[in-house]
XYZ file of C-alpha atoms in Angstrom:
228
model
C -36.868 -29.936 -24.961
C -34.463 -30.504 -22.066
C -35.625 -33.176 -19.621
C -35.505 -32.954 -15.854
C -32.279 -34.888 -15.521
C -30.596 -32.777 -18.214
C -31.762 -29.571 -16.516
C -30.381 -30.732 -13.186
C -27.064 -31.635 -14.796
C -26.894 -28.250 -16.555
C -27.603 -26.369 -13.323
C -24.956 -28.374 -11.514
C -22.381 -27.510 -14.164
C -23.141 -23.759 -14.108
C -20.336 -21.584 -12.713
C -20.648 -20.976 -8.975
C -18.946 -17.950 -7.407
C -16.723 -18.588 -4.386
C -17.942 -18.000 -0.842
C -17.379 -14.331 -0.064
C -15.949 -12.889 3.175
C -16.973 -9.829 5.162
C -19.206 -7.190 3.623
C -18.766 -8.796 0.200
C -21.137 -11.581 1.234
C -23.870 -9.043 2.052
C -23.876 -7.803 -1.539
C -23.997 -11.221 -3.190
C -27.846 -11.451 -3.146
C -28.141 -7.980 -4.685
C -25.764 -8.899 -7.479
C -27.474 -12.257 -7.976
C -30.814 -10.508 -8.447
C -29.923 -7.281 -10.289
C -26.602 -8.152 -11.962
C -25.151 -5.411 -14.152
C -27.839 -2.903 -13.099
C -26.617 -3.125 -9.495
C -23.048 -2.352 -10.555
C -23.941 0.673 -12.682
C -26.602 1.993 -10.305
C -24.758 1.707 -6.996
C -21.516 3.160 -8.338
C -23.416 6.097 -9.874
C -25.242 6.795 -6.613
C -22.092 6.518 -4.493
C -20.184 8.921 -6.690
C -22.424 11.899 -6.002
C -22.581 11.348 -2.265
C -25.316 8.760 -1.614
C -23.986 6.360 1.076
C -24.172 3.077 -0.837
C -21.402 0.444 -1.328
C -20.438 1.230 -4.909
C -16.800 0.193 -4.629
C -17.713 -3.070 -2.906
C -20.243 -4.061 -5.554
C -17.593 -3.409 -8.216
C -15.248 -5.845 -6.449
C -17.984 -8.479 -6.108
C -18.911 -8.019 -9.771
C -15.305 -8.662 -10.782
C -15.197 -11.782 -8.598
C -18.394 -13.019 -10.247
C -16.825 -12.342 -13.623
C -13.788 -14.376 -12.615
C -16.136 -17.242 -11.719
C -17.858 -16.996 -15.115
C -21.109 -15.518 -13.807
C -20.680 -12.088 -15.417
C -18.723 -10.640 -18.319
C -15.548 -8.901 -17.114
C -15.575 -6.287 -19.892
C -19.171 -5.333 -19.079
C -18.363 -5.067 -15.366
C -15.418 -2.751 -16.118
C -17.351 -0.672 -18.663
C -20.405 -0.191 -16.439
C -18.188 0.568 -13.446
C -16.353 3.239 -15.427
C -19.540 4.799 -16.812
C -21.205 4.779 -13.404
C -18.187 6.488 -11.828
C -17.996 9.197 -14.488
C -21.750 9.861 -14.551
C -21.999 9.926 -10.752
C -19.129 12.386 -10.367
C -20.611 14.631 -13.051
C -23.918 14.707 -11.192
C -21.946 15.745 -8.119
C -20.169 18.407 -10.178
C -23.523 19.844 -11.294
C -24.779 19.856 -7.701
C -21.745 21.861 -6.613
C -21.669 24.153 -9.649
C -25.402 24.902 -9.946
C -26.539 24.463 -6.356
C -23.616 26.384 -4.920
C -22.219 26.580 -1.430
C -25.578 27.310 0.192
C -27.129 24.074 -1.039
C -24.059 21.977 -0.220
C -23.714 23.418 3.285
C -27.426 22.847 3.923
C -27.508 19.191 2.892
C -23.813 18.255 3.047
C -24.062 17.004 6.618
C -25.992 13.991 5.346
C -22.832 12.851 3.544
C -20.461 14.083 6.292
C -19.516 17.148 4.238
C -19.217 19.810 6.942
C -18.392 23.492 6.249
C -14.898 22.909 7.673
C -14.268 19.986 5.337
C -15.628 21.978 2.420
C -13.150 24.773 3.179
C -10.216 22.370 3.415
C -11.199 20.595 0.206
C -11.593 23.893 -1.636
C -8.040 24.873 -0.683
C -6.707 21.583 -2.012
C -8.648 21.806 -5.250
C -7.547 25.388 -5.806
C -3.884 24.502 -5.247
C -3.651 21.038 -6.819
C -6.812 20.643 -8.938
C -6.609 17.637 -11.216
C -4.164 15.659 -9.105
C -6.538 15.733 -6.143
C -9.384 14.384 -8.315
C -7.302 11.350 -9.293
C -6.147 10.670 -5.717
C -9.657 11.223 -4.310
C -10.956 8.307 -6.362
C -9.077 5.887 -4.085
C -9.988 7.495 -0.742
C -13.233 6.796 1.098
C -15.112 10.038 1.676
C -13.213 11.995 -0.958
C -14.415 9.606 -3.667
C -18.034 10.449 -2.912
C -17.596 14.231 -2.749
C -14.829 15.188 -5.181
C -17.291 16.085 -7.941
C -19.284 18.343 -5.611
C -16.148 20.153 -4.438
C -14.866 20.547 -8.008
C -18.144 22.210 -8.948
C -18.031 24.474 -5.897
C -14.517 25.679 -6.685
C -15.508 26.567 -10.241
C -13.147 24.118 -11.912
C -13.730 24.035 -15.661
C -15.975 21.163 -16.715
C -13.663 19.908 -19.484
C -10.708 19.780 -17.080
C -12.812 18.009 -14.460
C -14.073 15.418 -16.945
C -10.546 14.642 -18.155
C -9.064 14.092 -14.689
C -12.193 12.376 -13.435
C -12.205 9.919 -16.345
C -8.529 9.124 -15.763
C -9.107 8.542 -12.051
C -12.186 6.408 -12.751
C -10.294 4.289 -15.284
C -7.442 3.646 -12.825
C -9.845 2.883 -9.974
C -12.035 0.525 -11.990
C -9.016 -1.133 -13.580
C -7.416 -1.805 -10.197
C -10.449 -3.369 -8.528
C -11.641 -5.273 -11.577
C -8.218 -6.841 -12.062
C -7.888 -7.710 -8.371
C -11.394 -9.133 -8.210
C -10.948 -11.164 -11.372
C -7.566 -12.537 -10.291
C -8.772 -13.297 -6.776
C -11.158 -16.052 -7.863
C -11.297 -18.843 -5.339
C -8.564 -17.171 -3.274
C -10.736 -14.209 -2.290
C -10.841 -15.282 1.367
C -7.048 -14.909 1.501
C -6.758 -11.778 -0.609
C -9.684 -9.788 0.824
C -8.182 -9.192 4.320
C -4.912 -8.046 2.725
C -6.738 -5.683 0.362
C -8.728 -4.167 3.217
C -5.589 -3.757 5.321
C -3.581 -2.031 2.610
C -6.511 0.142 1.582
C -6.558 1.400 5.174
C -2.821 2.117 4.980
C -3.357 3.938 1.684
C -6.085 6.061 3.243
C -3.809 6.959 6.159
C -0.963 7.811 3.786
C -3.207 10.027 1.660
C -4.545 11.710 4.794
C -1.010 12.499 5.943
C -0.168 13.800 2.461
C -3.205 16.077 2.451
C -2.317 17.491 5.870
C 1.266 18.069 4.695
C 0.017 19.885 1.575
C -2.241 22.126 3.648
C 0.607 22.989 6.037
C 2.900 23.685 3.089
C 0.329 25.980 1.486
C -0.227 27.862 4.747
C 3.531 28.290 5.287
C 3.977 29.630 1.751
C 1.102 32.030 2.189
C 2.564 33.265 5.491
C 6.039 33.778 3.982
C 4.687 35.753 1.017
C 2.326 37.862 3.080
C 3.292 41.537 2.824
C 4.530 42.990 6.112
C 1.905 44.984 7.947
C 2.475 48.686 8.058
C 3.776 50.101 11.257
C 1.185 51.648 13.496
C 1.283 55.408 13.690
């Protein structure tokens, strides 16, 4: 049996994750206590609209893996499964519950009727591509499954694009978190800054796509008949 001195030495040699900046530090106790379950559970909840920090816990999990506290493959696998399952729950909510249910409760996840209408236009015009892009955009990530269900997108098509988007999203953050290691305090502010720029760029792209679609619809509208 291990003696007291050996136990103390073993504890001292155990991997210790780096000090975390910003909101990452707030999630450290949750990950310390619940581990893999926190990663899978929070990502699943976030991906059908529940306002929880799924993306952030994925990043912290990858940082812990880089410090030897968690297994990187398990973090990536559970992150991917949580993302796919969560989005499919959202898809079922949109597909089975319909517009009436979403409009009634959507305000709790900032999904207003106006935003639903805009998102439906985008999904109708650009379908799968929007699902992949939405994975990287706050707000769209949490609601893309619901909107896909509302628009009647085929489930097989949704699953394929959703899985691809989830794989790219998980791969990006897991790699960044794992590589960050002890340099997280330097890398984190840069990641937050460029994520903001990416969100702005995607927002501009979405507005441009909507304007383009409206212009095309106006140009192809049949001329109204002359009044008698």
